[in-house]
Amino acid sequence: MLKHLSEPAMVRSAALLMVLVLCADSQDYCYDKTDCDPYAWGDSFPSCHPLLELHHSPINLDHHMVRNNSLGPLHLEGFDAIQTGHWTLENDGHSVLLQVGSGMAVSGGGLPGVYHVIQLHFHWGGLATNGSEHTVDGRRYPMEMHLVSMKSIHPNVSAALDDPTGLAVLGFFIDVVYADNVYFGLISQKLSSVAYRGQMTKVKPFPLLSLLPKHNMSQYYRYSGSLTTPPCSQAVVWTLYEVPIYISWSQLAQFTSQIFSTEEDAEQVTPLQNNFRHVHPTFSRTVSASRDAGLLRGTAGRPLGSAPVVHLLQIIVLGSFTFKL
């Protein structure tokens, strides 16, 4: 059982199982072809069929959410420390994943237990499209980061997927500004080493809290849902943070232009873009706002994204970025 953070071997085994389950077979699903895109996943993965009243993810966040004053800040154990060993960055053909090993846990904030952090990964759009999975008032952010954890009472991921609260995912929207995010750069600077599916590289650990909107961690939204990739198990407690992580246009472009869903020696390499699942109805589910989060008021407020995505195209055309494809 994963009872203590001092059991690194067990946690590493769980991490491997997590990767196998969350990523599935790269031949079985995709994002860009009609026979294997998210609308066809149910043909190979029955749990991905969006049947009536099933609790699928992602969803749209809107003014129907309710305030829950019992939802305070989560306890993020080990997030402010530099973990030992090394982390592994991988291109699995569907996303870029950072395996963080043992040493960090998530609890409190209304979560039904302690969850051990396994990995984080990203979803993004294309050169002219935003790519967050969840939407806010029907609009997408440029990217979204998911921090995946498994409930410590479960011996493996298979058991966790049979528990409606077996996994906890912290979701962070990613918006763009003109300055690089130094800590995000510790990941994005390694992308050239994992440009193609199956490639992996080592990443020196850093305090994960430095990557997050640490001054706004009490502002989030909560609902029950599913994995957003096959097998789409309805086993996730979602925590979506209101304040985004900010990165630069060039850091965004490293994902949208330099990552491929195919192997390096493929006859035709395919860019990995728009790797997000479509939004699903909430049905009877309650979406709660934490006591410090703002309640959404329809379409009021500035558009998502700090500038039109077309401006990114203009920057690329003008040669402000140098890509090594």
PDB file of N, CA and C in Angstrom, residues 2-15 75-87 98-107 114-119 147-150 152 205-209:
ATOM      1  N   LEU A   2       0.390   2.311  -0.640  1.00  0.00           N
ATOM      2  CA  LEU A   2       1.140   3.563  -0.676  1.00  0.00           C
ATOM      3  C   LEU A   2       0.772   4.399   0.546  1.00  0.00           C
ATOM      4  N   LYS A   3       1.321   4.024   1.696  1.00  0.00           N
ATOM      5  CA  LYS A   3       0.938   4.675   2.932  1.00  0.00           C
ATOM      6  C   LYS A   3       1.802   5.870   3.256  1.00  0.00           C
ATOM      7  N   HIS A   4       3.069   5.842   2.864  1.00  0.00           N
ATOM      8  CA  HIS A   4       3.986   6.893   3.262  1.00  0.00           C
ATOM      9  C   HIS A   4       4.790   7.362   2.059  1.00  0.00           C
ATOM     10  N   LEU A   5       5.197   8.610   2.070  1.00  0.00           N
ATOM     11  CA  LEU A   5       6.059   9.130   1.017  1.00  0.00           C
ATOM     12  C   LEU A   5       7.445   8.521   1.081  1.00  0.00           C
ATOM     13  N   SER A   6       7.757   7.817   2.161  1.00  0.00           N
ATOM     14  CA  SER A   6       9.075   7.210   2.317  1.00  0.00           C
ATOM     15  C   SER A   6       9.171   5.874   1.611  1.00  0.00           C
ATOM     16  N   GLU A   7       8.200   5.520   0.805  1.00  0.00           N
ATOM     17  CA  GLU A   7       8.211   4.265   0.075  1.00  0.00           C
ATOM     18  C   GLU A   7       8.439   4.542  -1.405  1.00  0.00           C
ATOM     19  N   PRO A   8       9.640   5.026  -1.784  1.00  0.00           N
ATOM     20  CA  PRO A   8       9.865   5.474  -3.162  1.00  0.00           C
ATOM     21  C   PRO A   8       9.699   4.389  -4.200  1.00  0.00           C
ATOM     22  N   ALA A   9      10.069   3.165  -3.868  1.00  0.00           N
ATOM     23  CA  ALA A   9       9.965   2.094  -4.860  1.00  0.00           C
ATOM     24  C   ALA A   9       8.515   1.846  -5.233  1.00  0.00           C
ATOM     25  N   MET A  10       7.639   1.824  -4.226  1.00  0.00           N
ATOM     26  CA  MET A  10       6.224   1.599  -4.485  1.00  0.00           C
ATOM     27  C   MET A  10       5.635   2.743  -5.288  1.00  0.00           C
ATOM     28  N   VAL A  11       6.031   3.963  -4.969  1.00  0.00           N
ATOM     29  CA  VAL A  11       5.507   5.123  -5.687  1.00  0.00           C
ATOM     30  C   VAL A  11       6.001   5.131  -7.126  1.00  0.00           C
ATOM     31  N   ARG A  12       7.268   4.740  -7.344  1.00  0.00           N
ATOM     32  CA  ARG A  12       7.780   4.680  -8.711  1.00  0.00           C
ATOM     33  C   ARG A  12       7.028   3.644  -9.521  1.00  0.00           C
ATOM     34  N   SER A  13       6.698   2.507  -8.897  1.00  0.00           N
ATOM     35  CA  SER A  13       5.923   1.484  -9.592  1.00  0.00           C
ATOM     36  C   SER A  13       4.541   2.015  -9.948  1.00  0.00           C
ATOM     37  N   ALA A  14       3.942   2.745  -9.000  1.00  0.00           N
ATOM     38  CA  ALA A  14       2.635   3.345  -9.271  1.00  0.00           C
ATOM     39  C   ALA A  14       2.727   4.346 -10.411  1.00  0.00           C
ATOM     40  N   ALA A  15       3.841   5.084 -10.462  1.00  0.00           N
ATOM     41  CA  ALA A  15       4.025   6.070 -11.526  1.00  0.00           C
ATOM     42  C   ALA A  15       4.070   5.398 -12.886  1.00  0.00           C
ATOM     43  N   HIS A  75      -3.313  21.492   0.838  1.00  0.00           N
ATOM     44  CA  HIS A  75      -1.986  21.326   1.428  1.00  0.00           C
ATOM     45  C   HIS A  75      -1.098  20.640   0.394  1.00  0.00           C
ATOM     46  N   LEU A  76      -0.065  21.324  -0.036  1.00  0.00           N
ATOM     47  CA  LEU A  76       0.847  20.819  -1.070  1.00  0.00           C
ATOM     48  C   LEU A  76       2.165  20.431  -0.412  1.00  0.00           C
ATOM     49  N   GLU A  77       2.273  19.192  -0.024  1.00  0.00           N
ATOM     50  CA  GLU A  77       3.458  18.717   0.688  1.00  0.00           C
ATOM     51  C   GLU A  77       4.621  18.489  -0.277  1.00  0.00           C
ATOM     52  N   GLY A  78       5.778  19.070   0.047  1.00  0.00           N
ATOM     53  CA  GLY A  78       6.976  18.876  -0.752  1.00  0.00           C
ATOM     54  C   GLY A  78       7.073  19.742  -1.986  1.00  0.00           C
ATOM     55  N   PHE A  79       6.086  20.581  -2.242  1.00  0.00           N
ATOM     56  CA  PHE A  79       6.084  21.407  -3.454  1.00  0.00           C
ATOM     57  C   PHE A  79       7.107  22.541  -3.394  1.00  0.00           C
ATOM     58  N   ASP A  80       7.520  22.914  -2.187  1.00  0.00           N
ATOM     59  CA  ASP A  80       8.489  24.005  -2.056  1.00  0.00           C
ATOM     60  C   ASP A  80       9.914  23.496  -1.898  1.00  0.00           C
ATOM     61  N   ALA A  81      10.115  22.195  -2.038  1.00  0.00           N
ATOM     62  CA  ALA A  81      11.445  21.580  -1.884  1.00  0.00           C
ATOM     63  C   ALA A  81      11.974  21.129  -3.234  1.00  0.00           C
ATOM     64  N   ILE A  82      13.283  20.973  -3.305  1.00  0.00           N
ATOM     65  CA  ILE A  82      13.920  20.390  -4.493  1.00  0.00           C
ATOM     66  C   ILE A  82      14.062  18.898  -4.241  1.00  0.00           C
ATOM     67  N   GLN A  83      13.359  18.101  -5.011  1.00  0.00           N
ATOM     68  CA  GLN A  83      13.356  16.665  -4.806  1.00  0.00           C
ATOM     69  C   GLN A  83      14.701  16.054  -5.221  1.00  0.00           C
ATOM     70  N   THR A  84      15.006  14.917  -4.647  1.00  0.00           N
ATOM     71  CA  THR A  84      16.254  14.233  -4.980  1.00  0.00           C
ATOM     72  C   THR A  84      16.132  13.521  -6.322  1.00  0.00           C
ATOM     73  N   GLY A  85      17.273  13.098  -6.855  1.00  0.00           N
ATOM     74  CA  GLY A  85      17.279  12.358  -8.108  1.00  0.00           C
ATOM     75  C   GLY A  85      17.010  13.261  -9.299  1.00  0.00           C
ATOM     76  N   HIS A  86      16.294  12.734 -10.279  1.00  0.00           N
ATOM     77  CA  HIS A  86      15.958  13.526 -11.451  1.00  0.00           C
ATOM     78  C   HIS A  86      14.537  13.212 -11.888  1.00  0.00           C
ATOM     79  N   TRP A  87      13.951  14.154 -12.629  1.00  0.00           N
ATOM     80  CA  TRP A  87      12.642  13.946 -13.236  1.00  0.00           C
ATOM     81  C   TRP A  87      12.852  13.554 -14.697  1.00  0.00           C
ATOM     82  N   LEU A  98       5.868  15.157 -17.607  1.00  0.00           N
ATOM     83  CA  LEU A  98       6.995  15.257 -16.692  1.00  0.00           C
ATOM     84  C   LEU A  98       6.735  14.320 -15.522  1.00  0.00           C
ATOM     85  N   GLN A  99       7.496  13.226 -15.456  1.00  0.00           N
ATOM     86  CA  GLN A  99       7.381  12.272 -14.358  1.00  0.00           C
ATOM     87  C   GLN A  99       8.212  12.805 -13.192  1.00  0.00           C
ATOM     88  N   VAL A 100       7.544  13.067 -12.054  1.00  0.00           N
ATOM     89  CA  VAL A 100       8.213  13.741 -10.946  1.00  0.00           C
ATOM     90  C   VAL A 100       8.613  12.794  -9.813  1.00  0.00           C
ATOM     91  N   GLY A 101       8.343  11.481  -9.938  1.00  0.00           N
ATOM     92  CA  GLY A 101       8.763  10.542  -8.908  1.00  0.00           C
ATOM     93  C   GLY A 101       8.037  10.755  -7.592  1.00  0.00           C
ATOM     94  N   SER A 102       8.655  10.311  -6.502  1.00  0.00           N
ATOM     95  CA  SER A 102       8.040  10.417  -5.187  1.00  0.00           C
ATOM     96  C   SER A 102       8.482  11.705  -4.498  1.00  0.00           C
ATOM     97  N   GLY A 103       7.787  12.049  -3.406  1.00  0.00           N
ATOM     98  CA  GLY A 103       8.211  13.190  -2.613  1.00  0.00           C
ATOM     99  C   GLY A 103       7.204  14.298  -2.471  1.00  0.00           C
ATOM    100  N   MET A 104       6.108  14.259  -3.250  1.00  0.00           N
ATOM    101  CA  MET A 104       5.110  15.318  -3.163  1.00  0.00           C
ATOM    102  C   MET A 104       3.722  14.712  -2.982  1.00  0.00           C
ATOM    103  N   ALA A 105       2.899  15.396  -2.204  1.00  0.00           N
ATOM    104  CA  ALA A 105       1.544  14.921  -1.951  1.00  0.00           C
ATOM    105  C   ALA A 105       0.585  16.100  -1.869  1.00  0.00           C
ATOM    106  N   VAL A 106      -0.684  15.807  -2.145  1.00  0.00           N
ATOM    107  CA  VAL A 106      -1.749  16.800  -2.131  1.00  0.00           C
ATOM    108  C   VAL A 106      -2.837  16.320  -1.183  1.00  0.00           C
ATOM    109  N   SER A 107      -3.330  17.203  -0.326  1.00  0.00           N
ATOM    110  CA  SER A 107      -4.412  16.858   0.596  1.00  0.00           C
ATOM    111  C   SER A 107      -5.148  18.131   0.999  1.00  0.00           C
ATOM    112  N   VAL A 114      -5.314  11.646   1.099  1.00  0.00           N
ATOM    113  CA  VAL A 114      -3.995  12.113   0.680  1.00  0.00           C
ATOM    114  C   VAL A 114      -3.691  11.511  -0.691  1.00  0.00           C
ATOM    115  N   TYR A 115      -3.181  12.326  -1.582  1.00  0.00           N
ATOM    116  CA  TYR A 115      -2.880  11.890  -2.949  1.00  0.00           C
ATOM    117  C   TYR A 115      -1.401  12.119  -3.239  1.00  0.00           C
ATOM    118  N   HIS A 116      -0.731  11.082  -3.764  1.00  0.00           N
ATOM    119  CA  HIS A 116       0.675  11.192  -4.135  1.00  0.00           C
ATOM    120  C   HIS A 116       0.805  11.689  -5.573  1.00  0.00           C
ATOM    121  N   VAL A 117       1.615  12.704  -5.774  1.00  0.00           N
ATOM    122  CA  VAL A 117       1.814  13.281  -7.103  1.00  0.00           C
ATOM    123  C   VAL A 117       2.600  12.302  -7.976  1.00  0.00           C
ATOM    124  N   ILE A 118       2.113  12.094  -9.178  1.00  0.00           N
ATOM    125  CA  ILE A 118       2.748  11.156 -10.113  1.00  0.00           C
ATOM    126  C   ILE A 118       3.421  11.884 -11.270  1.00  0.00           C
ATOM    127  N   GLN A 119       2.675  12.739 -11.946  1.00  0.00           N
ATOM    128  CA  GLN A 119       3.207  13.407 -13.135  1.00  0.00           C
ATOM    129  C   GLN A 119       2.397  14.635 -13.446  1.00  0.00           C
ATOM    130  N   LEU A 147      -1.767  18.373 -13.212  1.00  0.00           N
ATOM    131  CA  LEU A 147      -0.909  17.748 -12.215  1.00  0.00           C
ATOM    132  C   LEU A 147      -1.687  16.565 -11.643  1.00  0.00           C
ATOM    133  N   VAL A 148      -1.242  15.355 -11.927  1.00  0.00           N
ATOM    134  CA  VAL A 148      -1.995  14.136 -11.624  1.00  0.00           C
ATOM    135  C   VAL A 148      -1.471  13.462 -10.356  1.00  0.00           C
ATOM    136  N   SER A 149      -2.392  13.113  -9.459  1.00  0.00           N
ATOM    137  CA  SER A 149      -2.049  12.437  -8.205  1.00  0.00           C
ATOM    138  C   SER A 149      -2.984  11.251  -8.000  1.00  0.00           C
ATOM    139  N   MET A 150      -2.493  10.234  -7.263  1.00  0.00           N
ATOM    140  CA  MET A 150      -3.274   9.035  -6.971  1.00  0.00           C
ATOM    141  C   MET A 150      -3.492   8.904  -5.470  1.00  0.00           C
ATOM    142  N   SER A 152      -3.615   7.659  -1.875  1.00  0.00           N
ATOM    143  CA  SER A 152      -2.588   6.825  -1.258  1.00  0.00           C
ATOM    144  C   SER A 152      -3.104   5.486  -0.750  1.00  0.00           C
ATOM    145  N   PRO A 205      15.280  18.467 -10.949  1.00  0.00           N
ATOM    146  CA  PRO A 205      14.125  18.907 -10.148  1.00  0.00           C
ATOM    147  C   PRO A 205      14.265  20.360  -9.683  1.00  0.00           C
ATOM    148  N   PHE A 206      13.125  21.010  -9.550  1.00  0.00           N
ATOM    149  CA  PHE A 206      13.059  22.368  -9.026  1.00  0.00           C
ATOM    150  C   PHE A 206      11.808  22.455  -8.152  1.00  0.00           C
ATOM    151  N   PRO A 207      11.709  23.452  -7.282  1.00  0.00           N
ATOM    152  CA  PRO A 207      10.505  23.562  -6.442  1.00  0.00           C
ATOM    153  C   PRO A 207       9.271  23.757  -7.317  1.00  0.00           C
ATOM    154  N   LEU A 208       8.406  22.780  -7.326  1.00  0.00           N
ATOM    155  CA  LEU A 208       7.263  22.832  -8.235  1.00  0.00           C
ATOM    156  C   LEU A 208       6.347  24.013  -7.930  1.00  0.00           C
ATOM    157  N   LEU A 209       6.327  24.445  -6.680  1.00  0.00           N
ATOM    158  CA  LEU A 209       5.481  25.572  -6.303  1.00  0.00           C
ATOM    159  C   LEU A 209       5.871  26.839  -7.063  1.00  0.00           C
TER     160      LEU A 209
END
